[in-house]
Amino acid sequence: MIEIPSDLHPDLVPLAFLLGNWAGAGVSDFPGAEQCNFGQEVSFSHDGRDFLEYASHTWVLDSEGKKVRPLESESGYWRIDKDRKVEVVMSRDQGVIEIWYGELADKKPQIDLVTDAVARTAASGPYSGGKRLYGYVKSDLMWVGEKATPEVELRPYMSAHLKKVVTPEEVEAMAKSLGDLPDDGIAFFK
């Protein structure tokens, strides 16, 4: 279920499905880079202004699903206008800054993004642009990213399936909203 916080900026209501903390796993495969499974944690939050704050951390997983080492981190800001046009400013730990533009699909929680501008530091690897697709499917967040370099044409390189993470504070709030329950736990079902 998608909840819309009462203090969410009205312009951001179409992006409310992104809000929260997400965790899951995915695959990474790009020529010249290590092919691997990865874990990911993503956060979309807001402070009442007209943007969502975004942070993502990924790490390489071993064959047993345990963390091996960091893979990529990125952070940024997401906005949407009245015509459902989405813009994202993103910074990556690899020395890349990107501006993405896209659109929220009509009548479904799906966002297609394409890079409009890329700036790289001297230390970053080759990168010339990308595409991403984010979708809210059966209460999960899924995404696939495509990447291009001067040597490699645009192609898929990462994808992940993420589940909503419920914090202890959210569990406590849910429990309080249930009101008084019988002590024996059985009377509740009668």
mmCIF file of C-alpha atoms in Angstrom, residues 26-30 33-38 71-72 157-159:
data_model
loop_
_atom_site.group_PDB
_atom_site.id
_atom_site.type_symbol
_atom_site.label_atom_id
_atom_site.label_comp_id
_atom_site.label_asym_id
_atom_site.label_seq_id
_atom_site.Cartn_x
_atom_site.Cartn_y
_atom_site.Cartn_z
ATOM 1 C CA GLY A 26 20.604 -7.558 -8.046
ATOM 2 C CA VAL A 27 23.115 -8.375 -10.748
ATOM 3 C CA SER A 28 25.850 -6.290 -12.346
ATOM 4 C CA ASP A 29 27.417 -7.135 -15.716
ATOM 5 C CA PHE A 30 29.300 -4.737 -17.970
ATOM 6 C CA ALA A 33 34.010 -4.817 -15.123
ATOM 7 C CA GLU A 34 33.507 -7.674 -12.701
ATOM 8 C CA GLN A 35 30.253 -9.573 -13.191
ATOM 9 C CA CYS A 36 28.663 -10.028 -9.759
ATOM 10 C CA ASN A 37 25.597 -10.259 -7.596
ATOM 11 C CA PHE A 38 25.161 -7.235 -5.363
ATOM 12 C CA LEU A 71 30.438 -1.555 -5.174
ATOM 13 C CA GLU A 72 28.841 1.874 -5.832
ATOM 14 C CA TYR A 157 24.533 -3.209 -16.717
ATOM 15 C CA MET A 158 22.678 -3.391 -13.387
ATOM 16 C CA SER A 159 19.247 -4.383 -12.133
#
